[in-house]
Amino acid sequence: MPEFDREKKIIFSGIQPTGVFTLGNYLGAVRNWGTLQDEYNCIYSIVDLHAITVRQEPSKLRQNSLQAYALLLACGIDPKKSIAFFQSHNKCHAELNWVLACSTQFGELSRMTQFKDKSKKHADDVNAGLFTYPVLMAADILAYNADLVPIGADQKQHLELARNVAGRFNNKYGEFFKLPEPYIPPVGASVKSLADPTKKMSKSDENQNATVYILDDKDTIIRKFKRAVTDSETEICYREGKDGINNLMSIYSCVTGKTYDEIESEFASKGYGDFKLAVGEAVADYLKPVRDDFSRLIADKAYLKECYTSGAESAMRITNRILSKVYHKVGFVDAR
Ligand code: ATP
Ligand code: LTN
């Protein structure tokens, strides 16, 4: 069980169990979660409550959730250092969600771009959960009074909302919540779809060629990069308007540590075909250890259960105290 150090700041982040993590999830969020474990008190959650804001087949959700937990560990989250658990195992998230919903305005939720996108995509099921999704995300973070939230660029607006909700609660009831800061990586914060580089790469894209999954094998990864949409020019350089090449350059930079200048010189006399192959190979090699660890972990269900059970217990120990204080502040009669 992780021993939290009072001197260190608190980190919270979450990922939905909506499928195998993508290269975007990994570079934009999850790989950073691992590197932050020594410097911070880290809490990471598989946010299954969030996942049901779009329709899920129950047996598939359960399978995806276990898989997501194993992926989290395979990506380097060490359950001895960090708290790693399922959101639905700690009821405080849903309870705080309600309290915070009463400090959230209809107008501000209506402005969320993820809601607009997802309600277009799932026009037959624009449910209240999809609308209030960011309130639950605020509850996830504030239930631990987290200082820092490592996320991809697409979640910045939700974090802004969480800060506003926290501020509004503090104004109503007296200073209590910290205003959490986003931690968005300098490169990799917005990995684009390989089929349409103006769109973000997403777990739930129907086009399999648009997305690199972190469990894809080497041949599949190379094939997807070979097909990546670019432009009709020939020069490999980072420039406005070259969305496809810019995306490949930022991915290559993330996995090799090379700067854009170094990449431009490396491919100065080469074509897009060579570059795509190099990116595919570099990504496949980079992801290989994750794939190997995943195969080992997913086979050991007893170990996974031990980890997520103790993770939820540690999570509840923190949030029970915070939630009791919140209930007292809003004027509920103390339960004991
Ligand atoms: P879904 O397609 O089901 O909505 P998703 O792929 O957008 O899922 P989430 O579970 O919502 O993934 O996100 C987990 C984390 O990954 C978040 O911090 C998010 O900002 C980050 N992330 C998601 N997609 C990308 C991307 N293309 N580039 C960088 N970061 C990303
Ligand atoms: N909304 C996020 C997932 C998420 C999250 C969180 C991220 C849920 N709760 C708390 C950071 C902190 C998403 O859709 N990517």
Tab-separated table of C-alpha atoms and ligand atoms in Angstrom:
chain	number	residue	atom	x	y	z
A	1	MET	CA	0.000	0.000	0.000
A	2	PRO	CA	1.483	3.387	-0.969
A	3	GLU	CA	2.691	5.521	1.932
A	4	PHE	CA	1.777	9.110	1.224
A	5	ASP	CA	4.252	11.810	2.109
A	6	ARG	CA	2.676	14.962	3.542
A	7	GLU	CA	5.473	17.068	2.070
A	8	LYS	CA	4.632	16.036	-1.495
A	9	LYS	CA	1.894	17.456	-3.701
A	10	ILE	CA	-1.064	15.344	-4.785
A	11	ILE	CA	-1.747	14.227	-8.342
A	12	PHE	CA	-5.010	12.769	-9.642
A	13	SER	CA	-5.841	11.582	-13.132
A	14	GLY	CA	-8.216	9.179	-14.808
A	15	ILE	CA	-8.776	7.251	-18.011
A	16	GLN	CA	-11.965	5.694	-19.358
A	17	PRO	CA	-12.165	1.922	-19.916
A	18	THR	CA	-13.575	2.406	-23.410
A	19	GLY	CA	-11.009	0.209	-25.187
A	20	VAL	CA	-7.297	-0.406	-25.555
A	21	PHE	CA	-5.333	2.784	-24.808
A	22	THR	CA	-4.165	4.645	-27.892
A	23	LEU	CA	-0.779	6.120	-28.648
A	24	GLY	CA	-2.480	9.474	-27.882
A	25	ASN	CA	-3.562	8.346	-24.406
A	26	TYR	CA	-0.058	7.089	-23.781
A	27	LEU	CA	1.964	10.060	-25.014
A	28	GLY	CA	-0.506	12.710	-23.861
A	29	ALA	CA	-1.243	11.301	-20.444
A	30	VAL	CA	-0.396	7.839	-19.137
A	31	ARG	CA	3.352	7.727	-19.788
A	32	ASN	CA	3.712	10.917	-17.748
A	33	TRP	CA	1.751	9.401	-14.888
A	34	GLY	CA	4.541	6.881	-14.364
A	35	THR	CA	7.329	9.437	-14.353
A	36	LEU	CA	5.556	11.558	-11.717
A	37	GLN	CA	5.269	8.746	-9.158
A	38	ASP	CA	8.431	9.480	-7.194
A	39	GLU	CA	7.988	13.205	-6.930
A	40	TYR	CA	4.277	13.290	-6.046
A	41	ASN	CA	1.597	11.391	-4.176
A	42	CYS	CA	-0.231	9.911	-7.171
A	43	ILE	CA	-3.786	8.627	-7.491
A	44	TYR	CA	-4.855	7.098	-10.817
A	45	SER	CA	-8.291	5.800	-11.627
A	46	ILE	CA	-10.006	3.761	-14.295
A	47	VAL	CA	-13.065	5.987	-14.585
A	48	ASP	CA	-15.793	3.445	-15.288
A	49	LEU	CA	-18.595	5.764	-14.113
A	50	HIS	CA	-17.571	8.158	-16.877
A	51	ALA	CA	-17.551	5.371	-19.464
A	52	ILE	CA	-21.312	4.729	-19.165
A	53	THR	CA	-22.099	8.236	-20.423
A	54	VAL	CA	-22.050	6.492	-23.800
A	55	ARG	CA	-23.769	3.137	-24.295
A	56	GLN	CA	-21.671	0.143	-23.177
A	57	GLU	CA	-22.349	-3.561	-23.383
A	58	PRO	CA	-22.033	-4.683	-19.699
A	59	SER	CA	-19.875	-7.780	-20.248
A	60	LYS	CA	-17.633	-5.853	-22.624
A	61	LEU	CA	-17.299	-2.976	-20.158
A	62	ARG	CA	-16.204	-5.373	-17.405
A	63	GLN	CA	-13.644	-6.935	-19.728
A	64	ASN	CA	-12.406	-3.535	-20.942
A	65	SER	CA	-12.142	-2.302	-17.370
A	66	LEU	CA	-9.918	-5.171	-16.232
A	67	GLN	CA	-7.880	-4.754	-19.383
A	68	ALA	CA	-7.532	-1.015	-18.713
A	69	TYR	CA	-6.316	-1.719	-15.183
A	70	ALA	CA	-3.691	-4.179	-16.469
A	71	LEU	CA	-2.689	-1.624	-19.116
A	72	LEU	CA	-2.257	1.019	-16.448
A	73	LEU	CA	0.229	-1.194	-14.605
A	74	ALA	CA	1.908	-2.201	-17.886
A	75	CYS	CA	2.397	1.515	-18.639
A	76	GLY	CA	4.510	1.788	-15.506
A	77	ILE	CA	2.069	2.660	-12.743
A	78	ASP	CA	3.441	0.876	-9.704
A	79	PRO	CA	0.681	0.004	-7.206
A	80	LYS	CA	3.248	0.158	-4.404
A	81	LYS	CA	3.974	3.799	-5.226
A	82	SER	CA	0.613	5.062	-6.523
A	83	ILE	CA	-3.007	4.450	-5.651
A	84	ALA	CA	-4.577	2.711	-8.681
A	85	PHE	CA	-8.250	1.767	-8.510
A	86	PHE	CA	-11.656	1.669	-10.202
A	87	GLN	CA	-13.734	4.832	-9.785
A	88	SER	CA	-16.913	2.814	-9.059
A	89	HIS	CA	-15.180	1.169	-6.069
A	90	ASN	CA	-15.047	4.447	-4.195
A	91	LYS	CA	-18.557	5.825	-3.661
A	92	CYS	CA	-17.241	9.219	-2.570
A	93	HIS	CA	-16.806	10.234	-6.224
A	94	ALA	CA	-20.524	9.916	-6.931
A	95	GLU	CA	-21.485	11.571	-3.641
A	96	LEU	CA	-19.226	14.580	-4.129
A	97	ASN	CA	-20.466	14.773	-7.719
A	98	TRP	CA	-23.934	15.579	-6.382
A	99	VAL	CA	-22.748	18.313	-4.042
A	100	LEU	CA	-20.629	19.915	-6.772
A	101	ALA	CA	-23.457	19.683	-9.311
A	102	CYS	CA	-25.302	22.120	-7.064
A	103	SER	CA	-22.421	24.574	-7.561
A	104	THR	CA	-22.264	24.116	-11.347
A	105	GLN	CA	-24.240	26.201	-13.802
A	106	PHE	CA	-26.246	24.850	-16.736
A	107	GLY	CA	-24.689	27.543	-18.937
A	108	GLU	CA	-21.093	26.556	-18.266
A	109	LEU	CA	-21.800	22.869	-18.934
A	110	SER	CA	-23.491	23.829	-22.223
A	111	ARG	CA	-20.227	25.356	-23.422
A	112	MET	CA	-18.148	22.178	-23.090
A	113	THR	CA	-16.826	21.152	-26.516
A	114	GLN	CA	-16.566	17.453	-25.572
A	115	PHE	CA	-20.300	17.465	-24.779
A	116	LYS	CA	-21.069	19.115	-28.112
A	117	ASP	CA	-18.894	16.601	-30.009
A	118	LYS	CA	-20.169	13.553	-28.167
A	119	SER	CA	-23.821	14.583	-28.372
A	120	LYS	CA	-23.425	14.882	-32.140
A	121	LYS	CA	-21.721	11.509	-32.321
A	122	HIS	CA	-24.318	9.817	-30.081
A	123	ALA	CA	-27.370	11.790	-31.181
A	124	ASP	CA	-29.759	8.998	-30.112
A	125	ASP	CA	-28.542	9.063	-26.498
A	126	VAL	CA	-27.826	12.593	-25.303
A	127	ASN	CA	-28.265	11.625	-21.643
A	128	ALA	CA	-27.913	13.767	-18.518
A	129	GLY	CA	-24.711	11.932	-17.551
A	130	LEU	CA	-23.034	13.018	-20.771
A	131	PHE	CA	-24.022	16.605	-19.965
A	132	THR	CA	-22.821	16.527	-16.345
A	133	TYR	CA	-19.686	14.465	-17.132
A	134	PRO	CA	-17.324	17.349	-16.204
A	135	VAL	CA	-18.902	17.668	-12.741
A	136	LEU	CA	-17.979	14.058	-11.977
A	137	MET	CA	-14.485	14.782	-13.268
A	138	ALA	CA	-14.299	17.765	-10.887
A	139	ALA	CA	-15.452	15.466	-8.059
A	140	ASP	CA	-12.715	12.932	-8.943
A	141	ILE	CA	-10.065	15.587	-8.545
A	142	LEU	CA	-11.481	17.545	-5.625
A	143	ALA	CA	-12.278	14.424	-3.565
A	144	TYR	CA	-8.502	14.174	-3.028
A	145	ASN	CA	-7.880	17.920	-2.988
A	146	ALA	CA	-5.353	17.282	-5.778
A	147	ASP	CA	-2.806	19.953	-6.725
A	148	LEU	CA	-1.986	18.743	-10.211
A	149	VAL	CA	-3.833	16.881	-12.984
A	150	PRO	CA	-1.771	15.335	-15.820
A	151	ILE	CA	-3.976	15.325	-18.939
A	152	GLY	CA	-3.904	15.715	-22.710
A	153	ALA	CA	-4.782	19.091	-24.240
A	154	ASP	CA	-8.395	18.031	-24.962
A	155	GLN	CA	-9.186	17.966	-21.228
A	156	LYS	CA	-8.025	21.509	-20.502
A	157	GLN	CA	-11.527	22.950	-20.724
A	158	HIS	CA	-12.852	20.382	-18.241
A	159	LEU	CA	-10.083	21.225	-15.809
A	160	GLU	CA	-10.901	24.914	-16.123
A	161	LEU	CA	-14.483	24.043	-15.189
A	162	ALA	CA	-13.284	22.025	-12.182
A	163	ARG	CA	-11.352	25.062	-10.982
A	164	ASN	CA	-14.404	27.284	-11.395
A	165	VAL	CA	-16.611	24.850	-9.503
A	166	ALA	CA	-14.043	24.587	-6.695
A	167	GLY	CA	-13.832	28.381	-6.509
A	168	ARG	CA	-17.613	28.736	-6.407
A	169	PHE	CA	-17.882	26.163	-3.605
A	170	ASN	CA	-15.188	28.027	-1.648
A	171	ASN	CA	-17.075	31.301	-2.100
A	172	LYS	CA	-20.316	29.801	-0.849
A	173	TYR	CA	-19.024	27.744	2.053
A	174	GLY	CA	-15.602	29.117	2.919
A	175	GLU	CA	-12.114	28.301	1.595
A	176	PHE	CA	-11.745	24.517	1.330
A	177	PHE	CA	-10.744	23.139	-2.072
A	178	LYS	CA	-7.397	23.814	-3.723
A	179	LEU	CA	-7.703	24.986	-7.321
A	180	PRO	CA	-6.085	22.139	-9.305
A	181	GLU	CA	-3.515	22.944	-12.002
A	182	PRO	CA	-3.345	21.104	-15.333
A	183	TYR	CA	-0.114	19.332	-16.278
A	184	ILE	CA	-0.034	19.198	-20.083
A	185	PRO	CA	3.160	17.823	-21.672
A	186	PRO	CA	5.113	20.116	-24.066
A	187	VAL	CA	5.029	17.455	-26.843
A	188	GLY	CA	2.445	14.715	-27.353
A	189	ALA	CA	-0.441	16.595	-25.690
A	190	SER	CA	-2.545	16.269	-28.812
A	191	VAL	CA	-1.762	13.263	-30.986
A	192	LYS	CA	-3.867	13.413	-34.147
A	193	SER	CA	-5.755	10.731	-36.051
A	194	LEU	CA	-3.644	9.089	-38.774
A	195	ALA	CA	-6.651	9.193	-41.120
A	196	ASP	CA	-7.550	12.837	-40.467
A	197	PRO	CA	-4.752	14.837	-38.836
A	198	THR	CA	-7.107	17.705	-37.982
A	199	LYS	CA	-8.931	15.425	-35.502
A	200	LYS	CA	-7.537	13.974	-32.270
A	201	MET	CA	-6.655	10.297	-32.144
A	202	SER	CA	-9.401	8.643	-30.103
A	203	LYS	CA	-9.980	5.223	-28.535
A	204	SER	CA	-13.478	5.044	-29.896
A	205	ASP	CA	-12.771	5.940	-33.543
A	206	GLU	CA	-14.510	3.436	-35.833
A	207	ASN	CA	-11.694	3.653	-38.386
A	208	GLN	CA	-9.043	1.207	-37.100
A	209	ASN	CA	-6.410	2.777	-39.372
A	210	ALA	CA	-6.867	6.172	-37.718
A	211	THR	CA	-5.631	4.965	-34.359
A	212	VAL	CA	-2.531	3.211	-33.080
A	213	TYR	CA	-3.382	1.078	-30.062
A	214	ILE	CA	-0.603	0.406	-27.611
A	215	LEU	CA	-1.164	-3.357	-27.963
A	216	ASP	CA	-0.910	-3.356	-31.783
A	217	ASP	CA	1.910	-5.595	-33.038
A	218	LYS	CA	4.889	-4.218	-34.946
A	219	ASP	CA	3.570	-5.034	-38.424
A	220	THR	CA	0.205	-3.441	-37.698
A	221	ILE	CA	1.837	-0.295	-36.336
A	222	ILE	CA	4.104	0.028	-39.376
A	223	ARG	CA	1.194	-0.573	-41.746
A	224	LYS	CA	-0.911	2.130	-40.040
A	225	PHE	CA	1.917	4.677	-40.229
A	226	LYS	CA	2.588	3.823	-43.886
A	227	ARG	CA	-1.035	4.701	-44.633
A	228	ALA	CA	-1.043	7.895	-42.572
A	229	VAL	CA	-2.579	10.864	-44.394
A	230	THR	CA	0.010	13.582	-45.130
A	231	ASP	CA	0.127	16.167	-47.949
A	232	SER	CA	1.205	16.448	-51.569
A	233	GLU	CA	4.591	18.042	-50.813
A	234	THR	CA	7.859	16.169	-50.229
A	235	GLU	CA	9.665	18.100	-47.503
A	236	ILE	CA	9.794	16.784	-43.937
A	237	CYS	CA	9.570	19.879	-41.795
A	238	TYR	CA	7.334	21.226	-39.017
A	239	ARG	CA	5.232	23.969	-40.545
A	240	GLU	CA	1.688	25.359	-40.344
A	241	GLY	CA	-0.654	23.603	-42.739
A	242	LYS	CA	1.350	20.345	-42.711
A	243	ASP	CA	-0.906	18.707	-40.113
A	244	GLY	CA	-0.074	15.125	-41.093
A	245	ILE	CA	3.701	15.603	-41.107
A	246	ASN	CA	3.579	17.751	-37.957
A	247	ASN	CA	1.738	14.925	-36.213
A	248	LEU	CA	4.283	12.319	-37.314
A	249	MET	CA	7.140	14.603	-36.281
A	250	SER	CA	5.730	15.164	-32.827
A	251	ILE	CA	5.158	11.417	-32.357
A	252	TYR	CA	8.706	10.657	-33.542
A	253	SER	CA	10.078	13.354	-31.259
A	254	CYS	CA	8.174	11.898	-28.275
A	255	VAL	CA	9.460	8.374	-28.751
A	256	THR	CA	13.072	9.170	-29.746
A	257	GLY	CA	13.681	12.349	-27.727
A	258	LYS	CA	14.939	14.082	-30.904
A	259	THR	CA	14.153	17.758	-31.525
A	260	TYR	CA	12.307	18.923	-34.658
A	261	ASP	CA	15.589	20.327	-36.037
A	262	GLU	CA	17.323	16.996	-35.581
A	263	ILE	CA	14.448	15.199	-37.297
A	264	GLU	CA	14.517	17.634	-40.233
A	265	SER	CA	18.261	17.026	-40.752
A	266	GLU	CA	17.895	13.256	-40.362
A	267	PHE	CA	15.323	13.156	-43.186
A	268	ALA	CA	16.611	16.070	-45.298
A	269	SER	CA	17.345	13.893	-48.317
A	270	LYS	CA	14.623	11.324	-47.743
A	271	GLY	CA	10.971	10.996	-48.715
A	272	TYR	CA	7.712	10.596	-46.791
A	273	GLY	CA	7.840	6.810	-47.281
A	274	ASP	CA	11.167	6.504	-45.436
A	275	PHE	CA	9.992	8.837	-42.705
A	276	LYS	CA	6.716	6.972	-42.141
A	277	LEU	CA	8.589	3.679	-41.894
A	278	ALA	CA	11.041	5.153	-39.382
A	279	VAL	CA	8.190	6.528	-37.242
A	280	GLY	CA	6.371	3.168	-37.351
A	281	GLU	CA	9.474	1.240	-36.336
A	282	ALA	CA	10.375	3.663	-33.560
A	283	VAL	CA	6.841	3.564	-32.127
A	284	ALA	CA	6.654	-0.237	-32.292
A	285	ASP	CA	9.998	-0.622	-30.482
A	286	TYR	CA	8.995	1.983	-27.929
A	287	LEU	CA	5.728	0.211	-27.119
A	288	LYS	CA	7.146	-3.326	-27.025
A	289	PRO	CA	7.872	-3.410	-23.262
A	290	VAL	CA	4.299	-2.259	-22.529
A	291	ARG	CA	2.907	-5.050	-24.705
A	292	ASP	CA	5.095	-7.658	-23.023
A	293	ASP	CA	4.196	-6.497	-19.515
A	294	PHE	CA	0.527	-6.432	-20.407
A	295	SER	CA	0.508	-10.109	-21.500
A	296	ARG	CA	2.046	-11.086	-18.189
A	297	LEU	CA	-0.293	-8.942	-16.064
A	298	ILE	CA	-3.592	-9.800	-17.730
A	299	ALA	CA	-2.897	-13.486	-17.070
A	300	ASP	CA	-2.646	-12.863	-13.322
A	301	LYS	CA	-6.195	-11.908	-12.307
A	302	ALA	CA	-5.528	-12.608	-8.611
A	303	TYR	CA	-2.681	-10.091	-8.544
A	304	LEU	CA	-4.785	-7.480	-10.349
A	305	LYS	CA	-7.613	-7.975	-7.849
A	306	GLU	CA	-5.273	-7.600	-4.905
A	307	CYS	CA	-3.959	-4.339	-6.386
A	308	TYR	CA	-7.299	-2.724	-7.229
A	309	THR	CA	-8.909	-3.777	-3.943
A	310	SER	CA	-6.163	-2.276	-1.867
A	311	GLY	CA	-6.071	0.758	-4.197
A	312	ALA	CA	-9.769	1.435	-3.528
A	313	GLU	CA	-9.247	1.079	0.236
A	314	SER	CA	-6.442	3.645	0.184
A	315	ALA	CA	-8.523	5.954	-2.006
A	316	MET	CA	-11.508	5.747	0.360
A	317	ARG	CA	-9.375	6.518	3.391
A	318	ILE	CA	-8.492	9.867	1.812
A	319	THR	CA	-11.888	10.786	0.405
A	320	ASN	CA	-14.020	9.713	3.410
A	321	ARG	CA	-12.367	12.429	5.479
A	322	ILE	CA	-12.699	15.063	2.787
A	323	LEU	CA	-16.329	14.203	2.044
A	324	SER	CA	-17.278	14.374	5.758
A	325	LYS	CA	-15.800	17.859	5.929
A	326	VAL	CA	-17.674	18.874	2.762
A	327	TYR	CA	-20.978	17.543	4.193
A	328	HIS	CA	-20.379	19.484	7.388
A	329	LYS	CA	-19.572	22.670	5.484
A	330	VAL	CA	-22.760	22.520	3.408
A	331	GLY	CA	-24.824	22.108	6.594
A	332	PHE	CA	-25.704	18.399	6.794
A	333	VAL	CA	-26.110	16.971	10.308
A	334	ASP	CA	-22.904	15.098	11.259
A	335	ALA	CA	-23.370	11.329	10.961
A	336	ARG	CA	-21.216	10.729	13.997
B	1	ATP	P1	-12.855	8.139	-25.879
B	1	ATP	O1	-12.479	8.010	-27.331
B	1	ATP	O2	-13.538	6.929	-25.319
B	1	ATP	O3	-13.579	9.410	-25.561
B	1	ATP	P2	-10.174	9.006	-25.337
B	1	ATP	O4	-9.265	8.260	-26.244
B	1	ATP	O5	-10.465	10.425	-25.679
B	1	ATP	O6	-11.493	8.185	-25.078
B	1	ATP	P3	-9.898	9.282	-22.436
B	1	ATP	O7	-10.053	8.104	-21.585
B	1	ATP	O8	-11.068	10.192	-22.508
B	1	ATP	O9	-9.477	8.882	-23.918
B	1	ATP	O10	-8.597	10.101	-22.007
B	1	ATP	C1	-7.566	9.688	-21.147
B	1	ATP	C2	-6.426	10.676	-21.206
B	1	ATP	O11	-5.787	10.617	-22.495
B	1	ATP	C3	-6.852	12.140	-21.035
B	1	ATP	O12	-5.917	12.807	-20.207
B	1	ATP	C4	-6.807	12.712	-22.417
B	1	ATP	O13	-6.550	14.100	-22.439
B	1	ATP	C5	-5.652	11.935	-23.024
B	1	ATP	N1	-5.798	11.837	-24.487
B	1	ATP	C6	-6.822	11.271	-25.155
B	1	ATP	N2	-6.626	11.343	-26.486
B	1	ATP	C7	-5.439	12.000	-26.670
B	1	ATP	C8	-4.693	12.384	-27.822
B	1	ATP	N3	-5.125	12.118	-29.040
B	1	ATP	N4	-3.520	13.025	-27.630
B	1	ATP	C9	-3.067	13.298	-26.392
B	1	ATP	N5	-3.723	12.962	-25.258
B	1	ATP	C10	-4.895	12.320	-25.374
B	2	LTN	N1	-12.449	13.289	-18.597
B	2	LTN	C1	-11.252	12.568	-18.833
B	2	LTN	C2	-11.098	11.351	-17.970
B	2	LTN	C3	-11.178	11.746	-16.549
B	2	LTN	C4	-10.209	12.491	-15.814
B	2	LTN	C5	-10.746	12.631	-14.503
B	2	LTN	C6	-8.988	13.039	-16.141
B	2	LTN	C7	-12.208	11.504	-15.694
B	2	LTN	N2	-11.945	12.016	-14.458
B	2	LTN	C8	-10.068	13.359	-13.513
B	2	LTN	C9	-8.296	13.747	-15.143
B	2	LTN	C10	-8.844	13.892	-13.855
B	2	LTN	C11	-11.279	12.230	-20.293
B	2	LTN	O1	-12.315	12.160	-20.880
B	2	LTN	N3	-10.174	12.035	-20.855
